[in-house]
XYZ file of C-alpha atoms in Angstrom:
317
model
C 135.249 117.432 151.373
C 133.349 119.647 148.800
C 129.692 118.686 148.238
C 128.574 118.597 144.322
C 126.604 121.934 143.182
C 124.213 120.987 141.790
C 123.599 124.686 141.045
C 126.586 125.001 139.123
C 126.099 122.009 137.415
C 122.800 121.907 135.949
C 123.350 125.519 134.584
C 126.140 124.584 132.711
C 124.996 121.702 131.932
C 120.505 122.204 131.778
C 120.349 122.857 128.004
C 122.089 120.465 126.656
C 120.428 117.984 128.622
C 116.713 119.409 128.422
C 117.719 119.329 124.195
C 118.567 115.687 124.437
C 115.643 115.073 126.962
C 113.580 116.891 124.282
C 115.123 114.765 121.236
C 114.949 111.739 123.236
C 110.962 112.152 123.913
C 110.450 112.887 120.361
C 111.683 109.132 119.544
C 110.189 107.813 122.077
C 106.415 109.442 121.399
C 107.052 108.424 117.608
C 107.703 105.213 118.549
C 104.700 105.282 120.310
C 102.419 106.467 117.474
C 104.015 104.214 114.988
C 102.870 101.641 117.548
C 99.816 102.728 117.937
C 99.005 103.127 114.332
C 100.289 100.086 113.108
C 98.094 98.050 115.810
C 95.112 99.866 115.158
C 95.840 98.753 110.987
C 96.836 95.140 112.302
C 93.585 94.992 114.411
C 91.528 96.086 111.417
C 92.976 93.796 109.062
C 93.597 91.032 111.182
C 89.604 91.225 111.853
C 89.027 91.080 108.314
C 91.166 88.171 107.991
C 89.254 86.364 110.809
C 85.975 87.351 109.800
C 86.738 85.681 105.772
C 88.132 83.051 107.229
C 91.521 83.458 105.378
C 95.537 83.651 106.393
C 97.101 86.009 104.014
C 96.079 89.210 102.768
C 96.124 88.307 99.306
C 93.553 85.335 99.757
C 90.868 88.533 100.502
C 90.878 88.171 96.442
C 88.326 85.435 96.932
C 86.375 87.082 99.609
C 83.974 89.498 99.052
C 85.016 93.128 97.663
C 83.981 94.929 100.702
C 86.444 93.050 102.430
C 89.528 93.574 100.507
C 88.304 97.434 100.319
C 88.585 97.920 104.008
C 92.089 96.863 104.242
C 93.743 98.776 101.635
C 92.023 101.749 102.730
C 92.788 101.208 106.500
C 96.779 100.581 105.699
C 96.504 103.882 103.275
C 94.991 106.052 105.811
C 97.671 104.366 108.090
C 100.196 105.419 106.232
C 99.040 108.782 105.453
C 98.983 108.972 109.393
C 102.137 108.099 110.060
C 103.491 110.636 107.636
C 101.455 113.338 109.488
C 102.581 112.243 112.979
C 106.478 112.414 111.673
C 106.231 116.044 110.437
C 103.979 116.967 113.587
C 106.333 115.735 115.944
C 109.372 117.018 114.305
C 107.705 120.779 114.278
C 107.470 120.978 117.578
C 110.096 119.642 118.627
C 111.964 121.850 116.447
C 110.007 124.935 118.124
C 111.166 123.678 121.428
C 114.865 123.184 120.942
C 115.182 126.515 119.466
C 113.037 127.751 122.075
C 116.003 125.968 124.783
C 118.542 127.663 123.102
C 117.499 131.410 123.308
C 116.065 131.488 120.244
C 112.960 134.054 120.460
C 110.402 131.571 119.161
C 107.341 134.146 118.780
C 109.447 136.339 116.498
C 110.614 133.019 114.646
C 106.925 132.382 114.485
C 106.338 135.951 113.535
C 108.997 135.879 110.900
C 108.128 132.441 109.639
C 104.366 134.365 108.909
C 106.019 136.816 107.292
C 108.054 134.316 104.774
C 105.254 132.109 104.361
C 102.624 135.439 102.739
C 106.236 135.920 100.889
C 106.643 132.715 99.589
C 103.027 132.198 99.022
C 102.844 131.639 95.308
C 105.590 128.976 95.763
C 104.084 127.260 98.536
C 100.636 127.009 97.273
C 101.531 124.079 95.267
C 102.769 121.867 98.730
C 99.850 123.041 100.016
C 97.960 121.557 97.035
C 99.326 118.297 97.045
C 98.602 117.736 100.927
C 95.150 118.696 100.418
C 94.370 116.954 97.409
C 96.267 113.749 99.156
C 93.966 113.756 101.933
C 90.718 114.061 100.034
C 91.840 111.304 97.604
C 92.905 108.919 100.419
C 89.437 110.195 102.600
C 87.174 109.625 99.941
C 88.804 106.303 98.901
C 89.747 107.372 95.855
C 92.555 104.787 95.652
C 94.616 102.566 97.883
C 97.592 100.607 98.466
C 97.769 97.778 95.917
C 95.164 99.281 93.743
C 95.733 99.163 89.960
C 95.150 102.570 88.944
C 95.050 105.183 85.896
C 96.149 108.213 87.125
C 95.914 111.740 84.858
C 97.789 114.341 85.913
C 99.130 117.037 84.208
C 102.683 116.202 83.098
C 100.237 113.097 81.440
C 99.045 109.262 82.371
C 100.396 106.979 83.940
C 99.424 103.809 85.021
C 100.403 100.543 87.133
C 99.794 99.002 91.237
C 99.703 102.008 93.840
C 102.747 101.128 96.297
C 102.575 103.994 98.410
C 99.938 106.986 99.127
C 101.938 110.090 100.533
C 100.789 113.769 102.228
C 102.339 114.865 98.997
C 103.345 112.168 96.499
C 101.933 108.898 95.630
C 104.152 106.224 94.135
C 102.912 103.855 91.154
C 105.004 101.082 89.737
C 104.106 100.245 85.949
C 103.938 97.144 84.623
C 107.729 97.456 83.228
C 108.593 97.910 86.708
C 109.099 101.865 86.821
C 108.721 103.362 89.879
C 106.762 106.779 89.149
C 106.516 109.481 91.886
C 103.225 111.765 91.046
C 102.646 114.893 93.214
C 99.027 114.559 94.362
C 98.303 118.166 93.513
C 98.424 117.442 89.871
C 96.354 114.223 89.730
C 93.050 115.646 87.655
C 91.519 112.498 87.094
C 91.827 108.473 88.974
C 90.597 105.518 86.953
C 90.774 102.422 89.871
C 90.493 98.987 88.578
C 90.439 97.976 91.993
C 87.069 98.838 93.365
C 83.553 96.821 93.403
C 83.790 94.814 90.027
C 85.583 94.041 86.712
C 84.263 92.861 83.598
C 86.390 90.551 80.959
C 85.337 91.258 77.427
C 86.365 89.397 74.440
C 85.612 89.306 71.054
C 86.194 86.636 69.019
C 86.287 87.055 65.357
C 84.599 83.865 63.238
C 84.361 83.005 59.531
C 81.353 84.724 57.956
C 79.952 81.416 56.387
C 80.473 79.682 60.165
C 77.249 78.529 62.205
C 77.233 81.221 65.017
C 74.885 79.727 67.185
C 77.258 76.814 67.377
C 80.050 78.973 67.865
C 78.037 81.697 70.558
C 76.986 78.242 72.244
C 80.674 76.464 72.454
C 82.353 80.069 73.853
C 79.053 80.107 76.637
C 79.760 76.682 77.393
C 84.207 77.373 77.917
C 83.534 80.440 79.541
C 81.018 78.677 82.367
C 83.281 75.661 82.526
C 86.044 78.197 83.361
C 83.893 79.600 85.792
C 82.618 76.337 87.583
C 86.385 75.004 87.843
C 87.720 74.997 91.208
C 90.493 77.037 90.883
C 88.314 80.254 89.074
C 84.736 79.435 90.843
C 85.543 82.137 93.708
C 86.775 84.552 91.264
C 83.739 84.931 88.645
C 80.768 86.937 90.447
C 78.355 86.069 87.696
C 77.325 83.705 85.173
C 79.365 84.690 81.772
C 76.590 86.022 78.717
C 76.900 85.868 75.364
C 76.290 89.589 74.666
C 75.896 88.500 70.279
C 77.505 89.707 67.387
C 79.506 93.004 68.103
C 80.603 93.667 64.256
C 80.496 92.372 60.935
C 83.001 92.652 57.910
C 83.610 90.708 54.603
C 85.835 88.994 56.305
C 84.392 87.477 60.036
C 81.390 88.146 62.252
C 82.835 89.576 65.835
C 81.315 87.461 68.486
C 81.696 89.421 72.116
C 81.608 86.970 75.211
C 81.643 89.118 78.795
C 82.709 88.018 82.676
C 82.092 89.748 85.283
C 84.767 89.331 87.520
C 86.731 90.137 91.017
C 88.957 92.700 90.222
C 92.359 91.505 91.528
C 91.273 88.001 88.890
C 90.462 90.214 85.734
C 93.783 89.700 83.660
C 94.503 86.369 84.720
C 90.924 85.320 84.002
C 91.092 87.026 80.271
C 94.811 85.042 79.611
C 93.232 81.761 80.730
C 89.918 81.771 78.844
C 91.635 82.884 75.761
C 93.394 80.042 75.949
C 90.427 78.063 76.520
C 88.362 79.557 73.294
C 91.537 78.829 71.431
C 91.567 75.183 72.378
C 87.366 75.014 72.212
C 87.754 76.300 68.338
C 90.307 74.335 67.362
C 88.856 70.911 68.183
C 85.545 72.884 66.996
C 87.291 73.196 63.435
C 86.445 76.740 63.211
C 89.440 78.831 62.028
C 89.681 82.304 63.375
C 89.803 84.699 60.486
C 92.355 87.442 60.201
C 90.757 91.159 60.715
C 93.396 92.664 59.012
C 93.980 91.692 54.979
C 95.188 94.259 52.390
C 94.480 93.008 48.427
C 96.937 94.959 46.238
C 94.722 95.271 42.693
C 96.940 97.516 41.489
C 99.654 100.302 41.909
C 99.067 103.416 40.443
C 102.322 105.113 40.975
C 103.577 108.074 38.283
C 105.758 106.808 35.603
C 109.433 108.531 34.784
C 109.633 110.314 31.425
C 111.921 107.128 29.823
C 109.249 104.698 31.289
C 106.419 106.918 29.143
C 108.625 107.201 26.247
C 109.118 103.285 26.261
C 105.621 102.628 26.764
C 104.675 105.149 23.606
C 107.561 104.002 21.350
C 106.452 101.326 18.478
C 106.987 97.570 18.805
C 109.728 96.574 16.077
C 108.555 92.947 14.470
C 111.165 91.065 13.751
């Protein structure tokens, strides 16, 4: 009865098997990272949660700012980790594979160096966006699920950060486009998102009307807003009558402010509109238009007939 080499066996058989071994403990230490990361983000947010007092992320709206801050950072920074860990893991275990199959992996290395100081000038730009990436999500620049204005050099564009990449972060606009911006070309980052927003209207009124009645019926919507149940969380501070932002011949420009939770700001402005509509109306104070062209007269150049008919006599009958 032959016995099994093992000999035999594992050299014809070793590399394959220490490449699937390697391939195989790849996914597995992915896995584990992914694990890892996502229960340190849970842990964080779920904490959060607990600590507000509060079931779904979204209710953090009503809770205070530092709050809501900490968990869009902490689920940016663990994406941005789990980007890092992917390209990690697959580099090495790129390295090592070749490395099973005879490939000489210090003069790969070597030449790699070599093509990189070649391919410098076109690299630099990667480079660029991964650095620029990290310092933006580092220094909590912006987040996922912040409303943002980005500038960047191929122009603006704004709408709700969905993702934050090494190298690209992803905006969807209001219209629902999905833009891709490469983080190396982001100069400047307006965030709507962070600490505080303020709602500022200005509402035209007739130039004979009684403004302190008017100043005193938009104070008094405004704080009614702000005292209902369904808005009280969402207003930081009392809303102020800031006075009389312009004047023309045809309204005075009243300017009402609201400071605000930022996540509340545009539903706030759509509601108290509304609301100042409503207060107005039953007020009896009609909102002037701001825009009115009067047409004395059109001084346009006359054809040579229209002169000629305008110079020839009048026959009397």
């Amino acid at each position: 009865m032959e016995t099994f080499d093992w000999a035999v066996f594992w050299q014809t058989w070793g590399t394959p098997i220490r490449i699937i071994a390697l391939l195989v403990g790849a996914g597995i230490l992915r896995a584990a990272l992914r694990f890892s990361i996502k229960r340190v983000v849970d842990r964080v947010v779920s904490g959060v949660k607990k600590a507000q007092a509060v079931e779904h992320t979204v209710e953090l709206s009503a809770s205070p700012l530092h709050a809501v801050r900490v968990v869009q950072r902490t689920r940016t920074i663990g994406s941005v980790l789990n980007n890092l860990a992917t390209w990690a893991i697959i580099s090495v275990t790129l390295v090592l594979v070749l490395a099973e199959l005879n490939f000489s992996v210090t003069a790969l290395i070597a030449s790699a160096g070599v093509l990189g100081a070649a391919l410098g000038f076109g690299a630099q730009n990667v480079v660029k966006d991964m650095l620029n990436g990290l310092f933006m999500v580092f220094e909590d620049q912006l987040g996922v699920g912040d409303i943002v204005e980005l500038t960047s050099t191929q122009g603006p564009v704004s709408g709700v950060v969905e993702e934050v990449g090494v190298r690209v972060t992803q905006v969807r606009d209001v219209n629902g486009t999905l833009w891709f911006v490469r983080n190396g070309e982001v100069v400047t980052v307006g965030n709507k998102s962070q600490g505080w927003a303020r709602v500022i209207l200005d509402i035209p009124a007739p130039y004979t009307s009684d403004v302190e009645a008017v100043e005193e019926v938009m104070l008094a919507t405004a704080q009614a807003l702000a005292d209902a149940p369904e808005w009280k969380r969402k207003v930081l501070e009392k809303p102020e009558i800031w006075g009389i932002e312009s004047i023309s011949a045809e309204a005075l420009v009243v300017r009402l402010v609201v400071k605000v939770r930022t996540a509340d700001q545009f539903d706030i402005a759509r509601e108290l509109r509304l609301r100042l509509k409503l207060a107005l109306d039953e007020m009896g104070v009609m909102l002037p238009a701001m825009n009115r062209l009067v047409l004395d007269a059109i001084d346009a150049p006359k054809s040579p007939r229209s002169r000629k008919a305008a110079a020839a006599p009048v026959e009397k009958p």
